[in-house]
PDB file of C-alpha atoms in Angstrom:
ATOM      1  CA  UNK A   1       0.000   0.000   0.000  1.00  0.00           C
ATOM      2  CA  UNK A   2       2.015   3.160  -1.304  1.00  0.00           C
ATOM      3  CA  UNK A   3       2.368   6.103   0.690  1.00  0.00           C
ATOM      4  CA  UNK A   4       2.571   9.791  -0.667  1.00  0.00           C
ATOM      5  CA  UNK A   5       5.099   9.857  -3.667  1.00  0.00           C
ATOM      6  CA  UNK A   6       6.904  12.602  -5.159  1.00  0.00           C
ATOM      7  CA  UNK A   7       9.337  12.941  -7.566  1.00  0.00           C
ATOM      8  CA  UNK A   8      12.025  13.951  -8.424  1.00  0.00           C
ATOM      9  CA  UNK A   9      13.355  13.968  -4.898  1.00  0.00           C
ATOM     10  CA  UNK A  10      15.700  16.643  -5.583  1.00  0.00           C
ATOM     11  CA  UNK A  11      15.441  19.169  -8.491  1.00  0.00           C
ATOM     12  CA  UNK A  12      17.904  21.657  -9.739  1.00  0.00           C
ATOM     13  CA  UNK A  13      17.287  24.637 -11.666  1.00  0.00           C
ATOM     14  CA  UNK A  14      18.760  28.115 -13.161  1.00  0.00           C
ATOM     15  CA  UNK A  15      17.197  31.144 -12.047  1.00  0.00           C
ATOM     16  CA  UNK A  16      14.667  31.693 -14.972  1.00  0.00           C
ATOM     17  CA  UNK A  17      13.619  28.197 -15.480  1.00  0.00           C
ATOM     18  CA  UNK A  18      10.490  26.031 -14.737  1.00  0.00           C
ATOM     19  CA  UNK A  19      10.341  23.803 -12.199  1.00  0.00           C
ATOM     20  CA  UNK A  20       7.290  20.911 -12.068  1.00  0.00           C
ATOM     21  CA  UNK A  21       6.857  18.741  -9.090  1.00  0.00           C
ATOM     22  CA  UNK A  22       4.947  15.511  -8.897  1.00  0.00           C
ATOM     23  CA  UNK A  23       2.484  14.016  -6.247  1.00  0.00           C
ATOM     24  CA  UNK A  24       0.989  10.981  -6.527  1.00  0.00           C
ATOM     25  CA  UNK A  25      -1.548  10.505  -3.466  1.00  0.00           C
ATOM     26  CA  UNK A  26      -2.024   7.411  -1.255  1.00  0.00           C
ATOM     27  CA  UNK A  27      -4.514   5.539  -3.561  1.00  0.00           C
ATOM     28  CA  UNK A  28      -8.257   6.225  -3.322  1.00  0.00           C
ATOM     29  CA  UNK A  29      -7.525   9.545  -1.431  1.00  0.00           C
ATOM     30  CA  UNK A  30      -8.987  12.546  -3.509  1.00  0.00           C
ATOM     31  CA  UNK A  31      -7.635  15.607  -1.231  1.00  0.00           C
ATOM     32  CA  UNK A  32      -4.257  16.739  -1.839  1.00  0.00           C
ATOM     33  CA  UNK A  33      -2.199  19.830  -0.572  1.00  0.00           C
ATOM     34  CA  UNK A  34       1.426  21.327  -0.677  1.00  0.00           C
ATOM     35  CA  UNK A  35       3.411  22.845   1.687  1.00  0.00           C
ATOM     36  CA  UNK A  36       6.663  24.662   1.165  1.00  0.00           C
ATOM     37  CA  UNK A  37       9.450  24.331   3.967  1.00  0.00           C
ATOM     38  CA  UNK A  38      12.562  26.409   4.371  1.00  0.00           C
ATOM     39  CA  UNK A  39      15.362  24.995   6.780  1.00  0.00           C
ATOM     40  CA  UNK A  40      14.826  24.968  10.024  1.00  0.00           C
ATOM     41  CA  UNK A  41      11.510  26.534   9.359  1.00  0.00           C
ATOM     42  CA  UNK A  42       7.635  25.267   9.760  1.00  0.00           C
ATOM     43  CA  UNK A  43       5.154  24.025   7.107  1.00  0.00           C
ATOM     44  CA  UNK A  44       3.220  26.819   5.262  1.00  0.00           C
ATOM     45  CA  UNK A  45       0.394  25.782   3.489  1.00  0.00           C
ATOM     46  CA  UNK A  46       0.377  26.933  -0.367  1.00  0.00           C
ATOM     47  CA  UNK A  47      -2.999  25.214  -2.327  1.00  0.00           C
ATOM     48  CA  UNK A  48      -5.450  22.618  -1.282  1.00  0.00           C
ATOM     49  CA  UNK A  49      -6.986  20.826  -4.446  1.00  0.00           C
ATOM     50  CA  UNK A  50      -9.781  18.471  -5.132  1.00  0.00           C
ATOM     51  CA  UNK A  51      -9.771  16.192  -8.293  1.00  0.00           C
ATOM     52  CA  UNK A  52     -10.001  19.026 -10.749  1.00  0.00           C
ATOM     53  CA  UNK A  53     -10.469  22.087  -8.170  1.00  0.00           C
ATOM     54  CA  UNK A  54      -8.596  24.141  -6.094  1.00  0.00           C
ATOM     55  CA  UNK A  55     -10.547  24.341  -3.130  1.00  0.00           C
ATOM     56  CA  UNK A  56      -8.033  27.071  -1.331  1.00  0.00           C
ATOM     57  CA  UNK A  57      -4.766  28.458  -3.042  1.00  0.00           C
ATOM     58  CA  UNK A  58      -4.399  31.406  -0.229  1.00  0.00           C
ATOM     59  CA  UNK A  59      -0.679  30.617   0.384  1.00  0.00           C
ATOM     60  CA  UNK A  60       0.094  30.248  -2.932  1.00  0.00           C
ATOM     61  CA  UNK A  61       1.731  33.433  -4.537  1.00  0.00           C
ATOM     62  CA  UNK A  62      -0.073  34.503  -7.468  1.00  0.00           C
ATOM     63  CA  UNK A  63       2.773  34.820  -9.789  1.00  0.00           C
ATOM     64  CA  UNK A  64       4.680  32.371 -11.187  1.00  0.00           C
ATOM     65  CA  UNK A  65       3.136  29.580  -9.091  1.00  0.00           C
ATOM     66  CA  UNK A  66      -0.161  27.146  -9.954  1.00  0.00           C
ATOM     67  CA  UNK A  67      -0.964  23.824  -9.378  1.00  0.00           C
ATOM     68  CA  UNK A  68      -3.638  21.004 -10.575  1.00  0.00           C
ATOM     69  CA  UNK A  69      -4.894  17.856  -9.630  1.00  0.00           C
ATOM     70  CA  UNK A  70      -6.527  16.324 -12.908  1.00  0.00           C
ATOM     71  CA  UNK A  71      -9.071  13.920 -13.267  1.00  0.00           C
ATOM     72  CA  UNK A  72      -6.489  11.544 -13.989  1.00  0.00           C
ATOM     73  CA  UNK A  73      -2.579  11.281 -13.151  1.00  0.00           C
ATOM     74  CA  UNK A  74      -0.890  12.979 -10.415  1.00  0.00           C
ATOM     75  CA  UNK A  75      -0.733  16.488  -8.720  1.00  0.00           C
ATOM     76  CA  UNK A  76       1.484  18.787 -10.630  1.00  0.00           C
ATOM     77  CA  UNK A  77       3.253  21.751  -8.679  1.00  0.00           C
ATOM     78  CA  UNK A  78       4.699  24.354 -11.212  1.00  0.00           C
ATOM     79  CA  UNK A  79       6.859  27.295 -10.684  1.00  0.00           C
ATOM     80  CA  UNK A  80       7.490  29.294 -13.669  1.00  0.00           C
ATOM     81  CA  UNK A  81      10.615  31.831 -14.247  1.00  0.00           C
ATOM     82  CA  UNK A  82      12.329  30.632 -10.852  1.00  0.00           C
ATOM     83  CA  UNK A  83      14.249  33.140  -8.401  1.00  0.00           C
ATOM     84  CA  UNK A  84      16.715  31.844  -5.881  1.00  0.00           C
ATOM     85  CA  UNK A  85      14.048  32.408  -3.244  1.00  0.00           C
ATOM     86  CA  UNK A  86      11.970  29.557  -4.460  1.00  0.00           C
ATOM     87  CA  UNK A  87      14.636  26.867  -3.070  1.00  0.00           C
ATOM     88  CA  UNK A  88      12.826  25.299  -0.197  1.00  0.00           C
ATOM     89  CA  UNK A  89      11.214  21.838   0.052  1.00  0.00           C
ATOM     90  CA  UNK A  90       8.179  21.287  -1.222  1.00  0.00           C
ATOM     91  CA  UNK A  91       5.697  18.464   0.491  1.00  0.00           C
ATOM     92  CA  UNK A  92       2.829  17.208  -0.728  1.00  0.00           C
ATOM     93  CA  UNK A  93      -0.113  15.723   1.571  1.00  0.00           C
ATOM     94  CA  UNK A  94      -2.640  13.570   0.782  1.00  0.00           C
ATOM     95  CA  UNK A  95      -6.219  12.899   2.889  1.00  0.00           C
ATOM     96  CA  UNK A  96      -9.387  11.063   1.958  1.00  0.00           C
ATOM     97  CA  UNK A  97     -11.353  13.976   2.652  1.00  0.00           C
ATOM     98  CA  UNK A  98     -13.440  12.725   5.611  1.00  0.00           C
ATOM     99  CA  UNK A  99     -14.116  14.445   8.719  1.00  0.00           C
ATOM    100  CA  UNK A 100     -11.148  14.570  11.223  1.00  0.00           C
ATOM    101  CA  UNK A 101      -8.735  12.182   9.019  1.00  0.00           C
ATOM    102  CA  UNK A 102      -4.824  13.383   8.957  1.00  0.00           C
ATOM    103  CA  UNK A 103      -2.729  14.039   6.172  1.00  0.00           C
ATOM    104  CA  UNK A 104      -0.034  11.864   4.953  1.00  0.00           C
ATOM    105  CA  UNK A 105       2.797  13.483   3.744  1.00  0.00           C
ATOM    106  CA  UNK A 106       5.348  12.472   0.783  1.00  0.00           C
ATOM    107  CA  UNK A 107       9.305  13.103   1.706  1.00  0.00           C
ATOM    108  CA  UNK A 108       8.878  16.131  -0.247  1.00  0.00           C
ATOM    109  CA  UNK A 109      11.037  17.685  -3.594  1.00  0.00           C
ATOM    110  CA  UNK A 110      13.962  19.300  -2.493  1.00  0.00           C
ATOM    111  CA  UNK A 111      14.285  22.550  -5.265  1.00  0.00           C
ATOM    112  CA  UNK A 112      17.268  24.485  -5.325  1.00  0.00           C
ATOM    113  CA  UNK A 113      17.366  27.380  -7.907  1.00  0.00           C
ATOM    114  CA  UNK A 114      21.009  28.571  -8.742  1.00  0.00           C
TER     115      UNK A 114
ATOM    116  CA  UNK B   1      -1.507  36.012  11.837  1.00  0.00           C
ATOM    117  CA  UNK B   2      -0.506  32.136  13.145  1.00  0.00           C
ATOM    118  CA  UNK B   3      -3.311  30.156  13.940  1.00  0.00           C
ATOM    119  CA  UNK B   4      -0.869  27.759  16.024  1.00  0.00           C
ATOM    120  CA  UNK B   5       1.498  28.777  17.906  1.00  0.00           C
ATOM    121  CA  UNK B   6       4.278  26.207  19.446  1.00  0.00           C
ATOM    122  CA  UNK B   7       6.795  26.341  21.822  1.00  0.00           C
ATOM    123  CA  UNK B   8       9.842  25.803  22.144  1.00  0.00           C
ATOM    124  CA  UNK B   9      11.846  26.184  19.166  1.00  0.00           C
ATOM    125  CA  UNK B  10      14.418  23.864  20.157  1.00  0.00           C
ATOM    126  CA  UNK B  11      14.920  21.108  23.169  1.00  0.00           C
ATOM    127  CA  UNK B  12      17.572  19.103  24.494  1.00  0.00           C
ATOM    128  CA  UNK B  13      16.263  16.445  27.058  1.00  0.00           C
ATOM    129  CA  UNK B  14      18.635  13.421  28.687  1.00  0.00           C
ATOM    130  CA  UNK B  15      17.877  10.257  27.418  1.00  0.00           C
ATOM    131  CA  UNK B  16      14.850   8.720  29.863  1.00  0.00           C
ATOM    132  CA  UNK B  17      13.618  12.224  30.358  1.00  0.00           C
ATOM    133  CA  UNK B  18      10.087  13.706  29.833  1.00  0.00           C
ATOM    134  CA  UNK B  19      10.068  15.871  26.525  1.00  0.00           C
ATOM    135  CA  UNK B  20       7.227  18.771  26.451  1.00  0.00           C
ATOM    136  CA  UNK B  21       6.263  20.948  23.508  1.00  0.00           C
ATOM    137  CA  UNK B  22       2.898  22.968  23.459  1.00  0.00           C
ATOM    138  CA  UNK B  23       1.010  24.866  21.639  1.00  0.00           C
ATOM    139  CA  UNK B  24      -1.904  27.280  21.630  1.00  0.00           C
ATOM    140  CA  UNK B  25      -4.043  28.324  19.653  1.00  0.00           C
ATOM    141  CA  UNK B  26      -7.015  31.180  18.856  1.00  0.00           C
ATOM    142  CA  UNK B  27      -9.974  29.468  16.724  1.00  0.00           C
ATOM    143  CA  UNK B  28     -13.043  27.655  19.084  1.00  0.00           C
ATOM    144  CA  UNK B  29     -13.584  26.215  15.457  1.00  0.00           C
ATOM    145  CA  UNK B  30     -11.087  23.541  14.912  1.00  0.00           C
ATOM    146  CA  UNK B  31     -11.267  20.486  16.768  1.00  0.00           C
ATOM    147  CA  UNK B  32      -8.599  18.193  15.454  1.00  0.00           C
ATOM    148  CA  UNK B  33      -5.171  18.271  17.199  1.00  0.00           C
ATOM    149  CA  UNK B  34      -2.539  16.061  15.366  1.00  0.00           C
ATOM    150  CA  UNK B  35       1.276  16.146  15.954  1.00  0.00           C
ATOM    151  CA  UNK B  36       3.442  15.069  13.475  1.00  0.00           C
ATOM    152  CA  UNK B  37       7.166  13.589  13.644  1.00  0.00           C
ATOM    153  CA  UNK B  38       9.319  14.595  10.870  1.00  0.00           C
ATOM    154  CA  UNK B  39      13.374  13.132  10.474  1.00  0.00           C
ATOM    155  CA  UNK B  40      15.638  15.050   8.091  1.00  0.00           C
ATOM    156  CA  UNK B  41      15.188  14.143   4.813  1.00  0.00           C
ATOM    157  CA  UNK B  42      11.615  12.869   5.295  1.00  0.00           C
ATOM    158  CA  UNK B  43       8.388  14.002   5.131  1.00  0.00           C
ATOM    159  CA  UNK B  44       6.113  14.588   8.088  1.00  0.00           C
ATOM    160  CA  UNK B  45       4.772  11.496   9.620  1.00  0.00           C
ATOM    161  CA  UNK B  46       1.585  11.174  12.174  1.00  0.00           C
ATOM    162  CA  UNK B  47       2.305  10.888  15.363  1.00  0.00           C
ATOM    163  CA  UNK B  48      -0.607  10.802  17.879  1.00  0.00           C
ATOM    164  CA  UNK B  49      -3.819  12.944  17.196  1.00  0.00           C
ATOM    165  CA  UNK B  50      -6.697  14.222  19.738  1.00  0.00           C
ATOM    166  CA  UNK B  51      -9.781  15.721  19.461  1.00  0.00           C
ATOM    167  CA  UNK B  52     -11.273  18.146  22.147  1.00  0.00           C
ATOM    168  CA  UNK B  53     -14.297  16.102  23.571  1.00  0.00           C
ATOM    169  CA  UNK B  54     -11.168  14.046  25.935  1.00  0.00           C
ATOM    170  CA  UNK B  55      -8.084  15.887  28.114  1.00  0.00           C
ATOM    171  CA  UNK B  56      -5.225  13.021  27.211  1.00  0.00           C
ATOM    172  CA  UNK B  57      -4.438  10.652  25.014  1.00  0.00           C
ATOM    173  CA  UNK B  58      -1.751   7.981  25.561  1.00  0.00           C
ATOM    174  CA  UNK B  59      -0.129   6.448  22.937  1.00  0.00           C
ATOM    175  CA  UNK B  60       2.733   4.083  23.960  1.00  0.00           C
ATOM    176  CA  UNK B  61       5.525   6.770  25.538  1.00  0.00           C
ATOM    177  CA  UNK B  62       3.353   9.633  23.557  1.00  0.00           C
ATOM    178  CA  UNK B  63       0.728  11.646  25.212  1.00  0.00           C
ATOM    179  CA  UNK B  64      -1.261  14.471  24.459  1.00  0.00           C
ATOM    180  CA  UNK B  65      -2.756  16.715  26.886  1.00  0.00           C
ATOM    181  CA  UNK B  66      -5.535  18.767  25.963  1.00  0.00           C
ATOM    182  CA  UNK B  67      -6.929  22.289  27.925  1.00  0.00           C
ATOM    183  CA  UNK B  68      -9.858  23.452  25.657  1.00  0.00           C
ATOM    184  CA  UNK B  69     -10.322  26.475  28.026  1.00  0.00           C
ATOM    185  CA  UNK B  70      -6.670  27.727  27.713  1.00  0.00           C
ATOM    186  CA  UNK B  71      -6.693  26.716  24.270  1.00  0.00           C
ATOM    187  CA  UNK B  72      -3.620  24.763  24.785  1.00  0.00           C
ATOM    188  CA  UNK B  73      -2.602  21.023  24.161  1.00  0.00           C
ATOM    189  CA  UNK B  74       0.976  19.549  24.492  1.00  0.00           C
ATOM    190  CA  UNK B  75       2.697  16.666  23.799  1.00  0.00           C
ATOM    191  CA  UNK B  76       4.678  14.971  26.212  1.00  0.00           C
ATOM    192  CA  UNK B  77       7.338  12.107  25.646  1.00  0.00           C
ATOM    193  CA  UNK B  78       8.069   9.804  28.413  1.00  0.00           C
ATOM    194  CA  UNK B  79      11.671   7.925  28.535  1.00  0.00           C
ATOM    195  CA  UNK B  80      12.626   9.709  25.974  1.00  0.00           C
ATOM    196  CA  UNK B  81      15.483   7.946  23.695  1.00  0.00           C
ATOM    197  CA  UNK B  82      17.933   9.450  21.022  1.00  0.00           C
ATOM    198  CA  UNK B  83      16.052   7.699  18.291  1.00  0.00           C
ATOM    199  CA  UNK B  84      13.283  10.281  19.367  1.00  0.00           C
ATOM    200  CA  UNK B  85      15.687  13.013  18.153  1.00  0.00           C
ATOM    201  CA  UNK B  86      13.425  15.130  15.165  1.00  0.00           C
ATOM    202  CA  UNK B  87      11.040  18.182  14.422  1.00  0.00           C
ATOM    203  CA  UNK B  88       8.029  18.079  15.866  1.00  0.00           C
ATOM    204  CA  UNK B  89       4.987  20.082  14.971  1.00  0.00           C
ATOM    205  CA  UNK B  90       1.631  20.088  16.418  1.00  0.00           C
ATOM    206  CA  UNK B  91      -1.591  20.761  13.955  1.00  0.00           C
ATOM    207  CA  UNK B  92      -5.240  22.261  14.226  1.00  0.00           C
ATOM    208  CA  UNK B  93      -8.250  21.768  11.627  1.00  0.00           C
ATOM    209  CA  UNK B  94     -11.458  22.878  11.655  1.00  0.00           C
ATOM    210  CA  UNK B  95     -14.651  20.719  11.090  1.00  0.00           C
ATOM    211  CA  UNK B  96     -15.289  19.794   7.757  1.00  0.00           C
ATOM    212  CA  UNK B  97     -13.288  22.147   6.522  1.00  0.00           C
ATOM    213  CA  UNK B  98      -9.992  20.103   6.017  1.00  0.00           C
ATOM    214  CA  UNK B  99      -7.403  22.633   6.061  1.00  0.00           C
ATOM    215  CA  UNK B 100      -4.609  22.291   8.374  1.00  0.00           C
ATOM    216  CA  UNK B 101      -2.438  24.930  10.389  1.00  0.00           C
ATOM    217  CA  UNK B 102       0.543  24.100  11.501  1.00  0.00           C
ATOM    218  CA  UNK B 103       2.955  25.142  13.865  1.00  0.00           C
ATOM    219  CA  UNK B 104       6.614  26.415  13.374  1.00  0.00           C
ATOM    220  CA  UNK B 105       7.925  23.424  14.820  1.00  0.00           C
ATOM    221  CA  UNK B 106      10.244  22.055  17.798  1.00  0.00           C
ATOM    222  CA  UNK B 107      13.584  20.557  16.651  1.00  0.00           C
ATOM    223  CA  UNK B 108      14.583  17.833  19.572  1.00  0.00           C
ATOM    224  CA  UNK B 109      17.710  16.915  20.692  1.00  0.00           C
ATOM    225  CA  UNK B 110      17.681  13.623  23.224  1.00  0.00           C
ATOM    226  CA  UNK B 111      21.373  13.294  24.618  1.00  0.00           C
ATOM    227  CA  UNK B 112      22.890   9.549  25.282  1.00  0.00           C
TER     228      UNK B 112
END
């Protein structure tokens, strides 16, 4: 029974470039969100997404940043035009939507924009 | 504004000490309390969750202690052990509403 999985694990880009990170949620779970960590710093919540909605993208800056969870195939994170202050972790979470259940994280995608 | 707020940043407890971190928070509204464990180089991980209609929960060495008038739980590790050594964060939701605030975490450090 697969957990959370994300990929790549680490991912290097040039300032300027795009970066696309990949969740694949724990099977039959329809809920997915993506947090952003900096060292030694806590989880801030960028987007929470349904199967083809964004139910809340209030962390999520509205430039250069969206994300999508299609009908079909996994979560997609993308960061257009990176800046250096885009290196950070990036976890994605996973729930089956019912009342009171916790998320389940992946071990996140580790960006680093040089 | 943070939702959660948890304290302290960073502890360093003796191996077979008691480990406390708490947290507080503002909104009546949310009534699930999860902590999560999280090593380097790994994603968060559930740890022990409670929801405010008990004071405590025991898991194993893990309990959580719940005030719903101070608005404060905490988690407490009994004989604690090196292998406990991570972050820590505790959680809040609100009622079918299924977003979570976190807090800024408590990176522990459990001596030999």
């Amino acid at each position: 029974n697969a957990g959370v999985m994300q990929n790549p694990r680490h991912l290097v880009r040039r300032r300027g470039q795009e970066a696309r990170l990949r969740c694949s949620p724990v099977k039959g779970h329809s809920h997915v969100y993506w947090y952003r960590q900096l060292p030694e710093e806590g989880l801030k919540f960028m987007v929470y997404l349904q199967k083809e909605n964004i139910i809340d993208e209030s962390g999520m800056p509205k430039e250069r940043f969206s994300a999508e969870f299609p009908k079909e195939g996994p979560s997609i994170l993308r960061i257009q035009q990176v800046v250096r202050g885009d290196s950070a972790a990036y976890f994605c979470a996973s729930s089956p939507g019912q009342v009171n259940s916790p998320l389940h994280f992946g071990n996140g995608t580790r960006l680093t924009v040089t | 504004q943070q939702q959660v707020k948890q304290s302290p940043q960073s502890l360093i407890v003796q191996k077979g000490g008691i480990s406390i971190i708490n947290c507080a928070y503002e909104n009546t509204a949310f009534d699930y309390f999860p902590w999560y464990q999280q090593f380097p180089g790994k994603g968060p991980a559930l740890l022990i969750a409670i929801r405010p209609d008990v004071s405590e929960k025991k898991e194993g060495r893990f309990t959580i202690s719940f005030n719903k008038s101070a608005k404060q739980f905490s988690l407490h590790i009994m004989d604690s052990q090196p292998g406990d050594s991570a972050t820590y964060f505790c959680a809040a939701s609100k009622n079918n509403f299924n977003k979570f605030y976190f807090g800024s975490g408590t990176k522990l450090n459990v001596k030999p």
